Coordinates of C-alpha atoms in Angstrom, one line a residue:
Chain M
M1 CA 0.0 0.0 0.0
E2 CA 1.2 3.5 -0.9
P3 CA 2.2 5.4 2.3
H4 CA 0.2 8.5 3.3
W5 CA 1.2 11.4 1.1
L6 CA 2.5 13.3 4.2
V7 CA 5.1 10.7 5.0
R8 CA 6.4 10.1 1.5
P9 CA 10.1 11.1 1.1
R10 CA 9.2 13.5 -1.7
T11 CA 6.8 15.4 0.6
I12 CA 9.3 15.5 3.4
R13 CA 11.9 16.9 1.1
L14 CA 9.4 19.5 0.0
L15 CA 8.5 20.4 3.6
W16 CA 12.2 20.8 4.4
R17 CA 12.6 23.2 1.5
L18 CA 9.6 25.2 2.5
F19 CA 10.9 25.3 6.0
A20 CA 14.3 26.6 4.8
I21 CA 12.6 29.3 2.8
A22 CA 10.5 30.3 5.8
L23 CA 13.6 30.5 8.0
A24 CA 15.5 32.6 5.5
S25 CA 12.6 34.9 4.9
T26 CA 12.2 35.7 8.6
V27 CA 15.8 36.8 8.6
V28 CA 15.6 38.8 5.3
V29 CA 12.4 40.6 6.4
E30 CA 14.3 42.0 9.3
F31 CA 16.1 44.4 7.0
F32 CA 12.7 46.1 6.4
V33 CA 11.0 46.1 9.8
R34 CA 14.0 46.7 12.1
E35 CA 13.1 48.7 15.2
P36 CA 16.0 50.2 17.2
A37 CA 14.0 50.3 20.3
H38 CA 15.8 47.4 22.0
E39 CA 19.0 47.6 23.9
G40 CA 22.0 45.4 24.4
L41 CA 22.0 41.9 22.9
A42 CA 18.5 42.1 21.7
N43 CA 19.6 44.8 19.2
T44 CA 21.9 42.4 17.3
F45 CA 20.9 41.4 13.8
A46 CA 18.6 38.4 13.5
F47 CA 18.6 38.2 17.3
G48 CA 15.5 35.9 17.4
A49 CA 17.1 33.5 14.9
W50 CA 20.5 32.9 16.5
F51 CA 19.2 33.3 20.1
G52 CA 16.3 30.9 19.5
F53 CA 18.5 28.2 18.0
G54 CA 21.2 28.7 20.6
A55 CA 18.8 28.7 23.5
C56 CA 17.2 25.5 22.3
A57 CA 20.5 23.8 21.7
V58 CA 21.7 24.7 25.2
L59 CA 18.4 23.6 26.8
I60 CA 18.4 20.2 25.0
L61 CA 22.0 19.6 25.9
F62 CA 21.4 20.6 29.5
A63 CA 18.3 18.4 29.7
K64 CA 20.3 15.5 28.3
G65 CA 22.9 15.9 31.0
F66 CA 20.3 16.4 33.7
G67 CA 18.6 13.3 32.5
V68 CA 21.8 11.2 32.8
L69 CA 21.7 12.0 36.5
L70 CA 18.0 11.8 37.3
K71 CA 16.4 9.5 34.7
R72 CA 15.0 6.2 36.1
P73 CA 12.9 3.4 34.6
D74 CA 9.3 4.4 34.4
N75 CA 8.3 1.6 36.9
Y76 CA 10.6 3.2 39.5
Y77 CA 7.8 4.0 41.9
A78 CA 5.7 1.0 40.9
A79 CA 7.3 -1.2 43.5
G80 CA 4.8 0.2 46.0
D81 CA 7.4 2.3 47.8
D82 CA 5.3 5.5 47.6
Chain D
M1 CA -30.7 41.7 41.2
T2 CA -27.7 39.7 39.9
E3 CA -25.9 40.3 43.2
L4 CA -28.2 37.9 44.9
L5 CA -26.7 35.0 43.0
H6 CA -23.1 34.0 43.6
P7 CA -21.8 32.3 40.4
G8 CA -19.3 30.2 42.4
L9 CA -22.0 28.9 44.8
L10 CA -24.2 28.4 41.8
L11 CA -21.6 26.0 40.3
V12 CA -21.0 24.3 43.7
A13 CA -24.8 23.7 44.0
A14 CA -25.0 22.5 40.4
G15 CA -22.2 20.0 41.2
V16 CA -24.1 18.7 44.2
A17 CA -27.3 18.5 42.1
L18 CA -25.5 16.7 39.3
A19 CA -24.5 13.7 41.5
P20 CA -27.9 11.9 41.4
L21 CA -28.8 13.0 37.9
R22 CA -28.5 10.8 34.8
G23 CA -29.1 11.1 31.0
S24 CA -30.3 14.3 29.4
A25 CA -31.1 16.1 32.7
R26 CA -27.5 15.6 33.7
A27 CA -26.2 16.9 30.3
A28 CA -28.5 19.9 30.4
L29 CA -27.4 20.9 33.9
T30 CA -23.8 20.3 33.0
L31 CA -24.1 22.9 30.2
L32 CA -26.7 25.3 31.6
A33 CA -25.1 25.9 35.0
P34 CA -21.7 27.2 33.7
A35 CA -23.5 29.1 31.0
A36 CA -25.6 30.9 33.7
A37 CA -22.4 31.5 35.7
I38 CA -20.7 33.1 32.6
A39 CA -23.8 35.4 32.1
L40 CA -23.8 36.2 35.8
V41 CA -20.1 37.1 36.0
L42 CA -20.5 39.4 33.1
A43 CA -23.6 41.1 34.5
L44 CA -22.3 41.6 38.1
P45 CA -21.8 45.2 39.2
E46 CA -18.4 46.1 40.7
G47 CA -18.1 46.6 44.5
V48 CA -18.9 44.8 47.7
L49 CA -22.0 42.7 47.1
W50 CA -22.4 40.6 50.3
K51 CA -21.2 41.5 53.8
G52 CA -21.4 39.7 57.1
S53 CA -19.5 38.7 60.2
F54 CA -18.0 35.4 61.3
L55 CA -16.7 34.8 64.9
G56 CA -16.8 38.6 65.4
Y57 CA -14.8 39.3 62.3
P58 CA -16.3 41.2 59.4
I59 CA -16.3 39.1 56.2
V60 CA -17.0 40.0 52.5
P61 CA -18.0 36.7 50.8
F62 CA -18.9 38.4 47.5
A63 CA -17.0 41.3 46.0
V64 CA -16.3 42.1 42.4
D65 CA -13.6 44.2 40.7
R66 CA -11.9 44.0 37.3
L67 CA -9.3 41.4 38.3
S68 CA -11.8 39.1 40.0
R69 CA -14.3 39.4 37.1
L70 CA -11.5 38.4 34.6
F71 CA -10.6 35.2 36.5
A72 CA -14.2 34.3 37.4
L73 CA -15.1 34.6 33.8
V74 CA -12.4 32.4 32.5
F75 CA -13.1 29.8 35.2
A76 CA -16.8 29.8 34.2
I77 CA -15.8 29.4 30.5
M78 CA -13.6 26.5 31.6
A79 CA -16.3 24.8 33.5
L80 CA -18.5 25.0 30.4
G81 CA -15.9 23.7 28.0
G82 CA -14.7 21.0 30.5
G83 CA -18.3 20.0 31.2
L84 CA -19.0 19.6 27.5
F85 CA -15.8 17.6 26.9
A86 CA -16.6 15.4 29.9
L87 CA -20.2 14.6 28.9
G88 CA -19.3 11.1 27.9
Q89 CA -17.4 10.4 31.1
A90 CA -18.6 7.2 32.8
S91 CA -17.5 8.2 36.3
R92 CA -20.4 9.6 38.3
V93 CA -18.2 11.4 40.8
E94 CA -15.9 13.3 38.4
L95 CA -18.2 15.9 37.0
P96 CA -19.9 16.8 40.3
A97 CA -16.5 17.1 41.9
A98 CA -15.2 19.2 39.0
F99 CA -18.1 21.6 39.3
V100 CA -17.6 21.9 43.1
Y101 CA -13.9 22.5 42.3
A102 CA -14.7 25.1 39.6
G103 CA -17.3 26.8 41.8
S104 CA -14.9 27.1 44.7
A105 CA -12.2 28.5 42.4
I106 CA -14.7 31.2 41.4
G107 CA -15.5 31.6 45.1
V108 CA -11.8 32.4 45.7
T109 CA -11.8 35.1 43.1
L110 CA -14.9 36.7 44.4
A111 CA -13.8 36.6 48.1
G112 CA -13.3 40.0 49.6
D113 CA -11.8 38.7 52.8
L114 CA -9.2 36.2 53.8
L115 CA -11.5 33.9 55.7
T116 CA -13.9 33.4 52.8
M117 CA -11.0 33.0 50.5
F118 CA -9.5 30.3 52.8
V119 CA -12.8 28.3 52.9
F120 CA -13.1 28.2 49.1
W121 CA -9.4 27.5 48.9
E122 CA -9.8 24.3 50.9
L123 CA -13.0 23.3 49.2
M124 CA -11.0 23.5 45.9
A125 CA -8.5 21.0 47.4
V126 CA -11.4 18.6 48.3
G127 CA -13.0 18.9 44.8
S128 CA -9.8 18.5 42.9
T129 CA -8.7 15.5 45.0
L130 CA -12.0 13.9 44.2
V131 CA -11.5 14.5 40.5
I132 CA -8.2 12.7 40.6
W133 CA -9.6 9.9 42.8
S134 CA -12.5 9.4 40.5
A135 CA -10.2 8.0 37.8
G136 CA -10.8 4.8 39.7
T137 CA -7.2 3.4 39.3
K138 CA -4.9 2.4 42.1
A139 CA -2.3 4.8 40.8
G140 CA -4.9 7.5 40.7
Y141 CA -6.0 6.8 44.2
R142 CA -2.4 6.9 45.6
A143 CA -1.6 10.1 43.6
S144 CA -4.8 11.7 44.9
M145 CA -3.7 11.0 48.5
R146 CA -0.3 12.5 47.9
Y147 CA -2.0 15.5 46.2
A148 CA -4.3 15.9 49.1
M149 CA -1.5 15.8 51.6
I150 CA 0.5 18.5 49.9
H151 CA -2.5 20.7 49.5
L152 CA -3.5 20.2 53.1
L153 CA 0.0 21.2 54.1
G154 CA -0.2 24.3 51.9
G155 CA -3.6 25.0 53.5
V156 CA -2.1 24.8 57.1
V157 CA 0.7 27.1 56.1
L158 CA -1.8 29.6 54.6
M159 CA -4.1 29.3 57.6
A160 CA -1.2 30.0 60.0
G161 CA -0.3 33.1 57.9
I162 CA -3.9 34.3 57.9
V163 CA -4.2 33.8 61.7
G164 CA -1.0 35.7 62.3
H165 CA -2.0 38.5 60.0
V166 CA -5.5 38.9 61.6
A167 CA -4.0 38.7 65.1
A168 CA -1.4 41.4 64.3
T169 CA -3.7 43.8 62.3
G170 CA -7.2 42.9 63.4
S171 CA -8.2 43.0 59.7
T172 CA -9.5 40.2 57.6
A173 CA -9.5 42.2 54.4
F174 CA -7.8 40.6 51.4
E175 CA -5.4 43.3 50.5
R176 CA -1.8 43.7 49.3
F177 CA 0.7 42.3 51.7
A178 CA 4.3 43.4 52.2
L179 CA 6.9 40.7 53.1
D180 CA 7.5 42.3 56.5
S181 CA 6.3 39.6 59.0
P182 CA 6.4 35.8 59.3
A183 CA 2.6 35.8 58.8
H184 CA 2.9 37.3 55.4
W185 CA 5.7 34.9 54.4
L186 CA 3.5 32.1 55.4
I187 CA 0.6 33.4 53.3
L188 CA 3.0 33.7 50.4
G189 CA 4.2 30.2 51.0
G190 CA 0.7 28.8 51.1
F191 CA -0.1 30.6 47.8
L192 CA 3.1 29.3 46.2
V193 CA 2.4 25.7 47.1
N194 CA -0.7 25.9 44.9
A195 CA 1.1 27.8 42.2
G196 CA 3.4 24.8 41.7
A197 CA 6.5 26.7 42.8
P198 CA 9.6 24.8 43.8
P199 CA 10.3 22.9 46.0
F200 CA 6.7 21.8 45.9
S201 CA 6.3 21.8 42.1
A202 CA 6.3 18.0 41.8
W203 CA 2.8 17.5 43.1
L204 CA 1.5 18.8 39.8
P205 CA 3.1 16.4 37.3
D206 CA 2.7 13.7 39.8
A207 CA -1.1 14.0 40.3
Y208 CA -2.6 15.6 37.2
P209 CA -1.7 12.9 34.7
E210 CA -3.3 10.3 36.9
A211 CA -6.8 11.7 36.5
S212 CA -9.1 10.4 33.8
W213 CA -9.0 11.6 30.2
S214 CA -11.5 14.4 31.1
G215 CA -10.4 15.0 34.7
T216 CA -7.0 16.4 33.8
V217 CA -8.7 19.1 31.6
F218 CA -10.4 20.5 34.7
L219 CA -7.4 20.1 36.9
S220 CA -5.2 22.1 34.5
A221 CA -7.3 25.2 35.0
F222 CA -8.1 26.1 38.5
T223 CA -5.6 25.4 41.3
T224 CA -2.5 27.0 39.8
K225 CA -4.5 29.9 38.3
T226 CA -6.3 30.8 41.5
A227 CA -2.8 30.9 43.0
V228 CA -1.8 33.3 40.3
Y229 CA -5.0 35.4 41.1
V230 CA -4.2 35.6 44.8
L231 CA -0.6 36.5 44.1
L232 CA -1.7 39.2 41.7
R233 CA -4.0 40.6 44.5
G234 CA -1.7 40.0 47.5
F235 CA 1.9 40.2 46.3
P236 CA 2.2 42.4 43.1
G237 CA 5.7 43.8 42.7
T238 CA 7.3 41.3 45.1
E239 CA 10.7 40.9 43.5
L240 CA 11.2 37.4 44.9
L241 CA 8.5 36.2 42.5
V242 CA 10.6 37.1 39.5
F243 CA 13.3 34.6 40.6
V244 CA 10.7 32.0 41.6
G245 CA 9.0 32.4 38.2
L246 CA 12.2 32.1 36.3
I247 CA 13.1 28.9 38.1
M248 CA 9.7 27.5 37.3
V249 CA 10.0 28.5 33.7
F250 CA 13.2 26.5 33.2
Y251 CA 12.2 23.6 35.5
G252 CA 9.1 23.1 33.4
I253 CA 11.1 23.1 30.1
V254 CA 13.9 20.7 31.2
Y255 CA 11.5 18.2 32.8
A256 CA 9.1 18.3 29.9
L257 CA 11.9 17.7 27.5
L258 CA 12.9 14.5 29.4
E259 CA 9.3 13.3 29.8
N260 CA 7.7 10.4 27.9
D261 CA 4.1 10.6 29.2
M262 CA 2.2 13.1 26.9
R263 CA 0.0 14.4 29.7
R264 CA 2.9 14.8 32.1
I265 CA 4.7 16.8 29.4
L266 CA 1.7 19.2 29.5
A267 CA 1.7 19.1 33.3
Y268 CA 5.3 20.3 33.4
S269 CA 4.4 23.0 30.9
I270 CA 1.7 24.3 33.3
V271 CA 4.5 25.0 35.8
N272 CA 6.5 26.6 33.0
Q273 CA 3.6 28.9 32.0
V274 CA 2.7 29.8 35.6
G275 CA 6.4 30.8 35.9
F276 CA 5.8 33.4 33.2
M277 CA 2.9 34.8 35.1
L278 CA 4.9 34.9 38.4
V279 CA 7.6 36.9 36.6
G280 CA 5.0 39.4 35.5
I281 CA 3.6 39.6 39.1
G282 CA 7.1 40.1 40.4
I283 CA 7.9 42.9 38.0
G284 CA 4.7 44.5 39.2
T285 CA 4.2 47.3 36.7
Q286 CA 0.7 47.8 35.3
M287 CA 1.9 46.3 32.0
A288 CA 3.4 43.3 33.8
L289 CA 0.3 42.7 35.9
N290 CA -1.9 43.0 32.9
G291 CA 0.3 40.6 31.1
A292 CA 0.2 38.1 33.9
A293 CA -3.6 38.3 34.2
A294 CA -4.0 38.1 30.4
H295 CA -1.6 35.2 30.2
A296 CA -3.5 33.3 32.9
F297 CA -6.7 33.8 30.9
T298 CA -5.3 32.6 27.6
H299 CA -3.3 29.9 29.3
I300 CA -6.4 28.3 30.8
L301 CA -8.0 28.1 27.3
Y302 CA -5.0 26.7 25.3
K303 CA -3.9 24.4 28.1
A304 CA -7.4 23.0 28.3
L305 CA -7.3 22.5 24.5
L306 CA -4.0 20.7 24.7
L307 CA -5.2 18.4 27.4
M308 CA -8.5 17.8 25.6
S309 CA -6.4 16.8 22.6
A310 CA -4.2 14.5 24.7
G311 CA -7.4 13.3 26.6
S312 CA -9.0 12.4 23.3
V313 CA -5.9 10.3 22.3
L314 CA -6.0 8.6 25.7
Y315 CA -9.7 8.0 25.4
E316 CA -9.4 6.4 22.0
T317 CA -6.1 4.5 22.4
G318 CA -5.8 4.0 26.1
R319 CA -2.1 4.9 25.8
R320 CA -0.3 7.9 27.3
N321 CA 3.4 7.4 26.5
C322 CA 5.1 9.0 23.4
T323 CA 6.9 5.7 22.9
D324 CA 3.6 4.0 22.2
L325 CA 2.1 6.7 20.1
G326 CA 2.8 8.3 16.7
G327 CA 1.2 8.7 13.3
L328 CA -2.2 9.4 14.7
F329 CA -2.7 12.3 12.2
R330 CA -4.0 9.8 9.7
T331 CA -7.2 9.0 11.6
M332 CA -7.5 11.7 14.2
P333 CA -7.2 14.8 12.0
L334 CA -9.4 17.1 14.1
T335 CA -7.7 16.1 17.3
M336 CA -4.4 16.8 15.6
V337 CA -5.4 20.2 14.3
C338 CA -6.9 21.3 17.6
G339 CA -3.9 20.0 19.5
T340 CA -1.6 21.9 17.1
I341 CA -3.6 25.1 17.6
G342 CA -3.2 24.7 21.4
A343 CA 0.5 24.0 20.8
L344 CA 1.0 27.1 18.7
S345 CA -0.9 29.2 21.3
I346 CA 1.2 28.0 24.2
S347 CA 4.2 28.9 22.0
S348 CA 2.9 32.4 21.5
F349 CA 2.8 32.1 17.8
P350 CA 1.4 35.2 16.1
L351 CA -2.4 35.1 15.5
T352 CA -2.9 32.9 18.6
S353 CA -4.0 33.9 22.1
G354 CA -0.6 33.3 23.7
F355 CA 1.1 35.8 21.5
V356 CA -1.1 38.7 22.7
S357 CA -0.7 37.8 26.4
K358 CA 2.9 36.6 26.9
S359 CA 4.3 39.5 24.8
M360 CA 3.0 41.9 27.5
V361 CA 5.1 40.2 30.2
A362 CA 8.2 40.4 28.0
Q363 CA 7.5 44.0 27.1
A364 CA 7.2 44.9 30.8
A365 CA 10.7 43.4 31.4
L366 CA 12.0 45.4 28.5
D367 CA 10.3 48.6 29.8
G368 CA 11.8 48.1 33.2
H369 CA 15.3 47.7 31.8
L370 CA 15.5 44.1 33.1
E371 CA 17.6 42.9 30.2
V372 CA 18.7 39.6 31.9
V373 CA 15.1 38.8 32.7
W374 CA 14.0 39.6 29.2
L375 CA 16.7 37.5 27.7
L376 CA 15.8 34.6 30.0
L377 CA 12.1 35.0 29.0
A378 CA 13.1 35.0 25.3
A379 CA 15.1 31.8 25.8
A380 CA 12.2 30.3 27.7
S381 CA 9.8 31.2 24.9
A382 CA 12.0 29.3 22.5
G383 CA 12.1 26.4 25.1
V384 CA 8.2 26.4 25.3
F385 CA 8.0 25.9 21.5
L386 CA 10.5 23.1 21.9
H387 CA 8.9 21.2 24.8
A388 CA 5.2 21.8 24.1
G389 CA 4.8 23.5 20.8
I390 CA 6.5 20.9 18.7
K391 CA 7.3 18.0 21.0
F392 CA 3.7 17.2 22.0
P393 CA 2.1 17.2 18.5
W394 CA 5.2 15.6 16.9
F395 CA 5.5 12.6 19.2
V396 CA 1.8 12.0 19.5
F397 CA 0.5 12.7 16.0
F398 CA 3.5 12.3 13.7
Q399 CA 7.0 10.9 14.3
R400 CA 6.8 7.2 13.3
D401 CA 3.7 5.1 12.5
S402 CA 2.6 3.4 15.7
G403 CA 0.1 1.3 13.6
L404 CA -2.7 2.7 15.7
R405 CA -5.7 3.8 13.7
P406 CA -8.2 5.3 16.3
P407 CA -10.9 7.6 15.1
D408 CA -11.5 11.2 16.3
P409 CA -13.4 11.2 19.6
P410 CA -17.2 11.5 20.0
W411 CA -18.9 14.7 18.9
T412 CA -19.1 16.3 22.4
Q413 CA -15.4 16.1 22.7
R414 CA -14.8 17.3 19.2
L415 CA -17.2 20.3 19.8
A416 CA -15.4 21.2 23.0
M417 CA -12.0 21.2 21.2
L418 CA -13.4 23.2 18.3
L419 CA -14.9 25.8 20.8
F420 CA -11.5 26.2 22.6
A421 CA -9.5 26.2 19.4
A422 CA -11.8 29.0 18.1
L423 CA -11.2 31.0 21.3
C424 CA -7.4 30.5 21.0
I425 CA -7.4 31.9 17.4
G426 CA -10.1 34.4 18.1
L427 CA -8.3 36.0 21.1
G428 CA -5.1 36.1 19.0
V429 CA -6.7 38.0 16.2
F430 CA -9.4 40.0 18.1
Y431 CA -7.6 40.7 21.3
E432 CA -9.3 44.0 22.1
P433 CA -12.2 42.4 24.2
L434 CA -9.6 40.6 26.3
Y435 CA -7.5 43.8 26.8
R436 CA -10.7 45.6 27.9
L437 CA -11.2 43.1 30.6
L438 CA -7.7 43.5 32.1
P439 CA -7.3 45.1 35.5
F440 CA -5.5 48.2 34.2
P441 CA -6.0 50.3 31.0
V442 CA -3.9 48.8 28.2
D443 CA -1.6 50.8 26.0
Y444 CA 0.0 48.1 24.0
V445 CA -0.1 46.9 20.4
P446 CA 1.1 43.3 20.1
Y447 CA 1.3 43.2 16.3
T448 CA 4.2 45.4 15.2
G449 CA 6.3 44.3 12.3
A450 CA 9.4 44.0 14.3
H451 CA 7.8 42.1 17.2
V452 CA 6.1 39.6 14.8
V453 CA 9.3 39.0 12.9
A454 CA 11.4 38.6 16.0
M455 CA 8.9 36.1 17.4
L456 CA 8.7 34.2 14.2
Q457 CA 12.5 34.0 14.0
L458 CA 12.7 32.8 17.6
L459 CA 10.0 30.1 17.1
L460 CA 11.0 28.9 13.6
F461 CA 14.7 28.6 14.6
S462 CA 13.7 26.8 17.7
G463 CA 11.8 24.4 15.4
L464 CA 15.0 24.0 13.4
A465 CA 16.9 23.2 16.6
F466 CA 14.3 20.6 17.5
F467 CA 14.5 18.7 14.2
V468 CA 18.3 19.0 13.9
M469 CA 18.7 17.6 17.5
L470 CA 15.9 15.1 17.2
P471 CA 18.1 12.1 17.9
L472 CA 18.9 13.6 21.3
L473 CA 15.2 13.9 22.1
K474 CA 14.4 10.3 21.4
R475 CA 11.9 9.1 24.0
T476 CA 12.7 6.4 26.4
L477 CA 10.7 4.4 28.9
T478 CA 11.8 6.6 31.8
I479 CA 10.7 9.1 34.3
T480 CA 12.9 11.9 35.8
L481 CA 13.3 12.1 39.5
D482 CA 11.7 15.2 41.0
T483 CA 11.2 16.6 44.5
D484 CA 8.4 14.1 45.1
W485 CA 11.2 11.6 45.4
F486 CA 11.8 13.0 48.9
Y487 CA 8.3 11.9 50.1
R488 CA 7.7 9.0 47.8
R489 CA 11.1 7.2 48.2
L490 CA 13.4 8.9 50.7
G491 CA 10.7 9.5 53.3
P492 CA 9.3 6.0 53.4
R493 CA 12.8 4.5 53.4
L494 CA 13.8 6.8 56.3
A495 CA 10.6 5.9 58.1
R496 CA 11.4 2.2 57.6
I497 CA 14.9 2.7 59.0
V498 CA 13.5 4.6 62.0
E499 CA 10.9 1.8 62.4
R500 CA 13.7 -0.8 62.4
M501 CA 15.7 1.2 64.9
I502 CA 12.7 1.5 67.2
V503 CA 12.0 -2.2 66.9
A504 CA 15.6 -3.0 67.8
M505 CA 15.7 -0.6 70.7
D506 CA 12.4 -2.0 71.9
R507 CA 13.8 -5.5 71.8
F508 CA 16.9 -4.4 73.6
V509 CA 15.0 -2.7 76.4
R510 CA 12.5 -5.5 76.8
Q511 CA 15.1 -8.3 76.7
G512 CA 17.4 -6.3 79.1
S513 CA 14.6 -5.6 81.6
L514 CA 13.4 -9.2 81.3
G515 CA 16.9 -10.4 82.0
I516 CA 17.2 -8.2 85.1
L517 CA 13.8 -9.4 86.3
R518 CA 14.8 -13.0 85.7
A519 CA 18.0 -12.5 87.7
F520 CA 16.1 -10.9 90.5
M521 CA 13.6 -13.7 90.5
R522 CA 16.4 -16.2 90.6
G523 CA 18.0 -14.4 93.5
M524 CA 14.7 -14.3 95.4
G525 CA 14.1 -17.9 94.5
M526 CA 17.4 -18.8 96.2
A527 CA 16.3 -17.1 99.4
L528 CA 12.6 -17.6 99.3
G529 CA 12.2 -20.9 97.5
D530 CA 10.2 -23.7 99.1
R531 CA 13.3 -25.5 100.1
E532 CA 15.4 -22.4 101.1
R533 CA 16.1 -21.1 104.6
F534 CA 12.9 -19.0 105.1
A535 CA 10.7 -21.9 104.1
R536 CA 12.1 -24.5 106.5
A537 CA 10.2 -25.6 109.5
T538 CA 11.7 -24.3 112.8
S539 CA 11.2 -25.8 116.3
T540 CA 9.4 -23.8 119.1
S541 CA 12.5 -23.8 121.3
T542 CA 14.6 -22.1 118.7
M543 CA 11.8 -19.5 118.2
V544 CA 11.8 -18.9 122.0
A545 CA 15.5 -18.5 122.0
W546 CA 15.2 -15.9 119.2
V547 CA 12.5 -14.0 121.1
A548 CA 14.8 -13.9 124.1
V549 CA 17.6 -12.5 121.9
L550 CA 15.2 -9.8 120.6
L551 CA 14.0 -8.9 124.1
T552 CA 17.6 -8.6 125.3
L553 CA 18.4 -6.3 122.4
Y554 CA 15.3 -4.3 123.2
L555 CA 16.4 -3.9 126.8
L556 CA 19.9 -2.9 125.8
F557 CA 18.5 -0.3 123.4
Y558 CA 16.1 1.0 126.1
Y559 CA 18.9 1.5 128.7
A560 CA 21.1 3.1 126.1
T561 CA 18.5 5.7 125.3
Q562 CA 17.7 6.4 129.0
R563 CA 21.1 7.7 129.7

C-alpha cells in the first residue's frame, strides 16, 4: 500500500525546502522592519534566529545531561514504595 | 438583582445536584449551570455585594472588581468547556466534583476577605482530590492521596499566615501584603504551594496525569490559576516572584523535554507557564500585571485545549506514552489540528492567544530595563516551543507510524475542542475584548512588524533546533526524579529505617529488663524458694531463743536511750 502522502520522502523533502525558505525569509524581512527600540544583545541582527536556535541547543544539551543523573525506569515507583 | 446570586456557589450547588442525575437532565445541567455562571459574571456590578460577620470578624464573601471578574469569567468558561468535553465520562463522581472545584475557584476570586478565600481554597482541594480519585485506578488513588497531603500542608501554612495577619492587624480584608512579617511569608508560602512553585512543584506532574481523560482538563485550569490570582492581588511587585517564576519556567522546560508521558509533558508545561505569570507579578508594573492576568486567561484556554487533545488520544487509544504513540494524524485529523492550535498558542505564535498575552510580560521586562530577565524569558519562549509547541504534537500525531488507527473522539469532545480552538485563534486576532477586561488600562499593540518578525525568528529557529537535534530527544521508557522523590522514596525509606531502629531498641530494652527481672527472681528464689532457709520448719524452742535475743536487744536499746 502507498504510504500516506504526508510521509512520502518527496513530501518530506518539499517540507524541508519550504521550512528553509520560511527560515530565510524571517531573517531577510528583518532588513525592512527593524526597530532600534531594543537595547544590548536584543539589538543584534537576527537576534531571534540565533538566540532561539542557541537557547534550544543549550536547553536540549542541559536536559540531556540532567537526564543522565536523574532518569529512572518508568516503573521506578511501581514497587509500591510510595 | 444579579448580586443575589453568587456564580461560584451556583456551580457548587450544580455540582451537588449533578450527583444523582443521569441522562439528558445531567447533560442539560452540565451545560446550563456554567452558561448561567458566565452570564452572571459578566452582569455583576463592581463593588462589595455581600457583607457579614463570622466569629466577630467582618467578612465579605462576595465582591467584584476588574481582576476578580476576569478570573471568574475564564473559570466559568472553563467549567462550560470542560463539562462539554466530559459529557461522555462514565464516572459519576468526576463531573460533580469538578463543578464543586470550579465553583470554589470562582469563590476564591470573588472573596473580599481572607476567611472566605480560605474556605473556598480548601474546598478546591477537596473537589480536585475527588476529581483525581474518581479516575478509579490504584495509581490515581495513591496520587490523589499525595496530592491531598501536599494541599492540606499548603492550607495549614496559609491558615497559619492568615491567623498571624489577623492577630497582628485585626483586619480580615484581602489586600496587598508586604513581606514584613512571618505571617505574610506564610501566606506567600501557602499561595506558592498551589502555584506549583519549587520545591513543591512535583505535586502537579505527579497528580494531574493520573486523572481520567477528562479530569485532567479541569485540573489544569483552577488550582494554579487561583494561586496566580491571589498572588496578583496579594503580592504584586514582590521581586522574589521574578526569581521563583524564572526557576519554574526552566524547570518546566527541562523536565518536559525529558518526559515520555504526553500528559505529564503538558503538566510540566503548566509549571512553566505559571512561571511566566509569576515573573509578571514580580515585575509589578501595570503592563506586567496586565500581562500576567491576560496570560492566565489565555493559558487556561489553550492548556485545556491541549489536554483535551491529549485526553482524546488517551480516550481512543488507552495509551499515554510517546513511545507507544505516533502517526495518529491519519485517523484523528481534528484532534491533531486542535492540539496543534493549542501547541501554537502556548508557544505564543502570532495570531494565537498566547502571542497577545505573553508579549506583555516580555514588554514589561524590557520597559523596566530588566535585560537579563527579558533574555531569559526569550530563551524560555524558545524552550516552550521546543517542549510543548513541537514535542507534543510531533511525538503524538507524527514521528513514526505506531500502527494505531483510532478515530476522532465522539462529537461532544470534538465540539469542546473546536470551541476552545476558536477561542485560541479568536483571542489572538481580536484581542481587544480581552484587553478591555484586564485590571489596568492597556496601552500596548502586540502586532508590530518588528515584534512579529522577532517572534517568528525565535520560534522557527527553535523548530530547526528541534529537528536538527531530534536524535537527542528520542523518547525512552523513563521518568525523571523530581522533588516528590523525597516523600515517595526517601521519606518511606527513612521511616522504615527509623521503624527498624525502634523495633531493635524496643527488643533491647525489653530483653534487658526481662533479664534483670529474671536474675532478680532467681535471687529471690534462692532465698525464698520452698526448700530455702525461710521456708524451712523451725522448732518452738529455737523461736523462744530468738524471742529472748530480741527482748535482750530491746532492753539494751532501752537503757542506752535512757542515759
